[in-house]
Amino acid sequence: MDKVYPNRIRELREERELTIEQLAEKTGLSTSYVSRLESGERNLSVKNINLFAHAFQAEPQELLAETTARKSNVVAVMGRIGAGAEILPEDEQVPPEGLYEIETPFPLPEDAEAYEVKGESMWPRYDDGDIIICWKQGNDPEEMLGWEAAVKTAEGRRYLKRLLRGSVKGTYDLESHNAPPIRGVKLVWIAAVQSVIRSGQWRKLAPSARQRLVQKMTANR
């Protein structure tokens, strides 16, 4: 296992005296997959967080380990993602640290990153200028079928679309709310949309403002 994604599934399961088999039945997931999630081998998607929260009769945030919280509410916007507007990798020069940073109204895991939505093919769910938050390492495509996701194609194009299985093995169809689907695409990254910050409700964080925010957060610890 290259990386561990901590959560409180085991703790909550043992508190409720459930076996992994019983928890798998409650969530509708396979026993082996529940075991991998519980051990931190796989990261929790929003869909699975809600499944476990329902099974445990707990609040979704109770599933998250305290160690995943950031020290500040700052996240880098790592580029733009197309919801109708095609983002060509050669047209967008993104430095390693991202295009800019924003302040969020909630704490995020260390591996969170953000993208600015361009285009209106996913309206009314997403507007041009919205910011979506997702995890860098992405998700298993099988668990994202039928759900909206941030994706990156083998050619480097980024889209915000609903993910469907393609007609050819190893490919996927990308569906919009009000635009023709993109069919037979090979993907190298698929990530659940963890949160959305609406257009007009965020602002770029200048370096001086970021420094003040970090100092404030540090002083409050």
PDB file of N, CA and C in Angstrom, residues 81-117:
ATOM      1  N   ILE A  81     -11.627  23.729 -15.467  1.00  0.00           N
ATOM      2  CA  ILE A  81     -12.209  22.456 -15.877  1.00  0.00           C
ATOM      3  C   ILE A  81     -13.432  22.728 -16.727  1.00  0.00           C
ATOM      4  N   GLY A  82     -13.538  22.035 -17.862  1.00  0.00           N
ATOM      5  CA  GLY A  82     -14.548  22.359 -18.847  1.00  0.00           C
ATOM      6  C   GLY A  82     -15.899  21.728 -18.588  1.00  0.00           C
ATOM      7  N   ALA A  83     -16.917  22.562 -18.469  1.00  0.00           N
ATOM      8  CA  ALA A  83     -18.306  22.111 -18.458  1.00  0.00           C
ATOM      9  C   ALA A  83     -18.935  22.730 -19.702  1.00  0.00           C
ATOM     10  N   GLY A  84     -18.553  22.187 -20.847  1.00  0.00           N
ATOM     11  CA  GLY A  84     -18.982  22.768 -22.111  1.00  0.00           C
ATOM     12  C   GLY A  84     -17.815  23.445 -22.806  1.00  0.00           C
ATOM     13  N   ALA A  85     -17.080  24.260 -22.085  1.00  0.00           N
ATOM     14  CA  ALA A  85     -15.892  24.915 -22.651  1.00  0.00           C
ATOM     15  C   ALA A  85     -14.711  23.942 -22.575  1.00  0.00           C
ATOM     16  N   GLU A  86     -14.081  23.667 -23.720  1.00  0.00           N
ATOM     17  CA  GLU A  86     -12.963  22.735 -23.742  1.00  0.00           C
ATOM     18  C   GLU A  86     -11.690  23.434 -23.277  1.00  0.00           C
ATOM     19  N   ILE A  87     -11.030  22.826 -22.314  1.00  0.00           N
ATOM     20  CA  ILE A  87      -9.779  23.366 -21.787  1.00  0.00           C
ATOM     21  C   ILE A  87      -8.636  22.578 -22.407  1.00  0.00           C
ATOM     22  N   LEU A  88      -7.903  23.190 -23.298  1.00  0.00           N
ATOM     23  CA  LEU A  88      -6.792  22.521 -23.964  1.00  0.00           C
ATOM     24  C   LEU A  88      -5.523  22.678 -23.138  1.00  0.00           C
ATOM     25  N   PRO A  89      -4.810  21.580 -22.844  1.00  0.00           N
ATOM     26  CA  PRO A  89      -3.625  21.672 -21.967  1.00  0.00           C
ATOM     27  C   PRO A  89      -2.550  22.603 -22.509  1.00  0.00           C
ATOM     28  N   GLU A  90      -2.417  22.675 -23.858  1.00  0.00           N
ATOM     29  CA  GLU A  90      -1.363  23.525 -24.413  1.00  0.00           C
ATOM     30  C   GLU A  90      -1.705  25.010 -24.309  1.00  0.00           C
ATOM     31  N   ASP A  91      -2.980  25.327 -24.077  1.00  0.00           N
ATOM     32  CA  ASP A  91      -3.402  26.721 -23.971  1.00  0.00           C
ATOM     33  C   ASP A  91      -3.361  27.245 -22.543  1.00  0.00           C
ATOM     34  N   GLU A  92      -3.154  26.348 -21.582  1.00  0.00           N
ATOM     35  CA  GLU A  92      -3.200  26.754 -20.179  1.00  0.00           C
ATOM     36  C   GLU A  92      -1.877  26.410 -19.494  1.00  0.00           C
ATOM     37  N   GLN A  93      -1.126  27.417 -19.173  1.00  0.00           N
ATOM     38  CA  GLN A  93       0.153  27.217 -18.498  1.00  0.00           C
ATOM     39  C   GLN A  93      -0.064  27.344 -16.996  1.00  0.00           C
ATOM     40  N   VAL A  94      -0.077  26.216 -16.307  1.00  0.00           N
ATOM     41  CA  VAL A  94      -0.342  26.209 -14.874  1.00  0.00           C
ATOM     42  C   VAL A  94       0.946  25.919 -14.123  1.00  0.00           C
ATOM     43  N   PRO A  95       1.404  26.833 -13.266  1.00  0.00           N
ATOM     44  CA  PRO A  95       2.609  26.567 -12.474  1.00  0.00           C
ATOM     45  C   PRO A  95       2.336  25.454 -11.468  1.00  0.00           C
ATOM     46  N   PRO A  96       3.389  24.810 -10.946  1.00  0.00           N
ATOM     47  CA  PRO A  96       3.209  23.697 -10.002  1.00  0.00           C
ATOM     48  C   PRO A  96       2.349  24.062  -8.787  1.00  0.00           C
ATOM     49  N   GLU A  97       2.427  25.326  -8.367  1.00  0.00           N
ATOM     50  CA  GLU A  97       1.656  25.737  -7.188  1.00  0.00           C
ATOM     51  C   GLU A  97       0.218  26.109  -7.532  1.00  0.00           C
ATOM     52  N   GLY A  98      -0.162  26.053  -8.815  1.00  0.00           N
ATOM     53  CA  GLY A  98      -1.521  26.374  -9.214  1.00  0.00           C
ATOM     54  C   GLY A  98      -1.658  27.780  -9.767  1.00  0.00           C
ATOM     55  N   LEU A  99      -2.858  28.113 -10.255  1.00  0.00           N
ATOM     56  CA  LEU A  99      -3.119  29.441 -10.819  1.00  0.00           C
ATOM     57  C   LEU A  99      -3.197  30.502  -9.739  1.00  0.00           C
ATOM     58  N   TYR A 100      -3.895  30.185  -8.667  1.00  0.00           N
ATOM     59  CA  TYR A 100      -4.069  31.100  -7.539  1.00  0.00           C
ATOM     60  C   TYR A 100      -4.650  30.315  -6.375  1.00  0.00           C
ATOM     61  N   GLU A 101      -4.760  30.933  -5.217  1.00  0.00           N
ATOM     62  CA  GLU A 101      -5.338  30.297  -4.028  1.00  0.00           C
ATOM     63  C   GLU A 101      -6.589  31.038  -3.604  1.00  0.00           C
ATOM     64  N   ILE A 102      -7.500  30.296  -2.956  1.00  0.00           N
ATOM     65  CA  ILE A 102      -8.703  30.906  -2.402  1.00  0.00           C
ATOM     66  C   ILE A 102      -8.865  30.480  -0.950  1.00  0.00           C
ATOM     67  N   GLU A 103      -9.604  31.274  -0.215  1.00  0.00           N
ATOM     68  CA  GLU A 103      -9.956  30.930   1.159  1.00  0.00           C
ATOM     69  C   GLU A 103     -11.305  30.223   1.141  1.00  0.00           C
ATOM     70  N   THR A 104     -11.408  29.096   1.835  1.00  0.00           N
ATOM     71  CA  THR A 104     -12.657  28.340   1.896  1.00  0.00           C
ATOM     72  C   THR A 104     -13.308  28.517   3.266  1.00  0.00           C
ATOM     73  N   PRO A 105     -14.632  28.383   3.349  1.00  0.00           N
ATOM     74  CA  PRO A 105     -15.317  28.545   4.631  1.00  0.00           C
ATOM     75  C   PRO A 105     -15.267  27.302   5.506  1.00  0.00           C
ATOM     76  N   PHE A 106     -14.504  26.282   5.080  1.00  0.00           N
ATOM     77  CA  PHE A 106     -14.436  25.026   5.831  1.00  0.00           C
ATOM     78  C   PHE A 106     -13.042  24.431   5.666  1.00  0.00           C
ATOM     79  N   PRO A 107     -12.581  23.634   6.639  1.00  0.00           N
ATOM     80  CA  PRO A 107     -11.261  23.003   6.525  1.00  0.00           C
ATOM     81  C   PRO A 107     -11.285  21.883   5.500  1.00  0.00           C
ATOM     82  N   LEU A 108     -10.135  21.647   4.856  1.00  0.00           N
ATOM     83  CA  LEU A 108     -10.026  20.630   3.817  1.00  0.00           C
ATOM     84  C   LEU A 108      -8.848  19.705   4.097  1.00  0.00           C
ATOM     85  N   PRO A 109      -8.898  18.457   3.586  1.00  0.00           N
ATOM     86  CA  PRO A 109      -7.747  17.559   3.725  1.00  0.00           C
ATOM     87  C   PRO A 109      -6.525  18.107   3.000  1.00  0.00           C
ATOM     88  N   GLU A 110      -5.368  17.598   3.367  1.00  0.00           N
ATOM     89  CA  GLU A 110      -4.124  18.078   2.778  1.00  0.00           C
ATOM     90  C   GLU A 110      -4.064  17.836   1.272  1.00  0.00           C
ATOM     91  N   ASP A 111      -4.752  16.789   0.777  1.00  0.00           N
ATOM     92  CA  ASP A 111      -4.665  16.485  -0.648  1.00  0.00           C
ATOM     93  C   ASP A 111      -5.813  17.085  -1.447  1.00  0.00           C
ATOM     94  N   ALA A 112      -6.483  18.088  -0.895  1.00  0.00           N
ATOM     95  CA  ALA A 112      -7.549  18.758  -1.639  1.00  0.00           C
ATOM     96  C   ALA A 112      -6.961  19.702  -2.671  1.00  0.00           C
ATOM     97  N   GLU A 113      -7.650  19.822  -3.803  1.00  0.00           N
ATOM     98  CA  GLU A 113      -7.301  20.823  -4.793  1.00  0.00           C
ATOM     99  C   GLU A 113      -8.576  21.310  -5.459  1.00  0.00           C
ATOM    100  N   ALA A 114      -8.487  22.450  -6.109  1.00  0.00           N
ATOM    101  CA  ALA A 114      -9.680  23.097  -6.648  1.00  0.00           C
ATOM    102  C   ALA A 114      -9.522  23.379  -8.133  1.00  0.00           C
ATOM    103  N   TYR A 115     -10.674  23.476  -8.814  1.00  0.00           N
ATOM    104  CA  TYR A 115     -10.706  23.835 -10.229  1.00  0.00           C
ATOM    105  C   TYR A 115     -11.830  24.834 -10.469  1.00  0.00           C
ATOM    106  N   GLU A 116     -11.592  25.768 -11.380  1.00  0.00           N
ATOM    107  CA  GLU A 116     -12.604  26.751 -11.743  1.00  0.00           C
ATOM    108  C   GLU A 116     -13.389  26.249 -12.945  1.00  0.00           C
ATOM    109  N   VAL A 117     -14.707  26.205 -12.813  1.00  0.00           N
ATOM    110  CA  VAL A 117     -15.576  25.696 -13.874  1.00  0.00           C
ATOM    111  C   VAL A 117     -15.686  26.716 -15.003  1.00  0.00           C
TER     112      VAL A 117
END
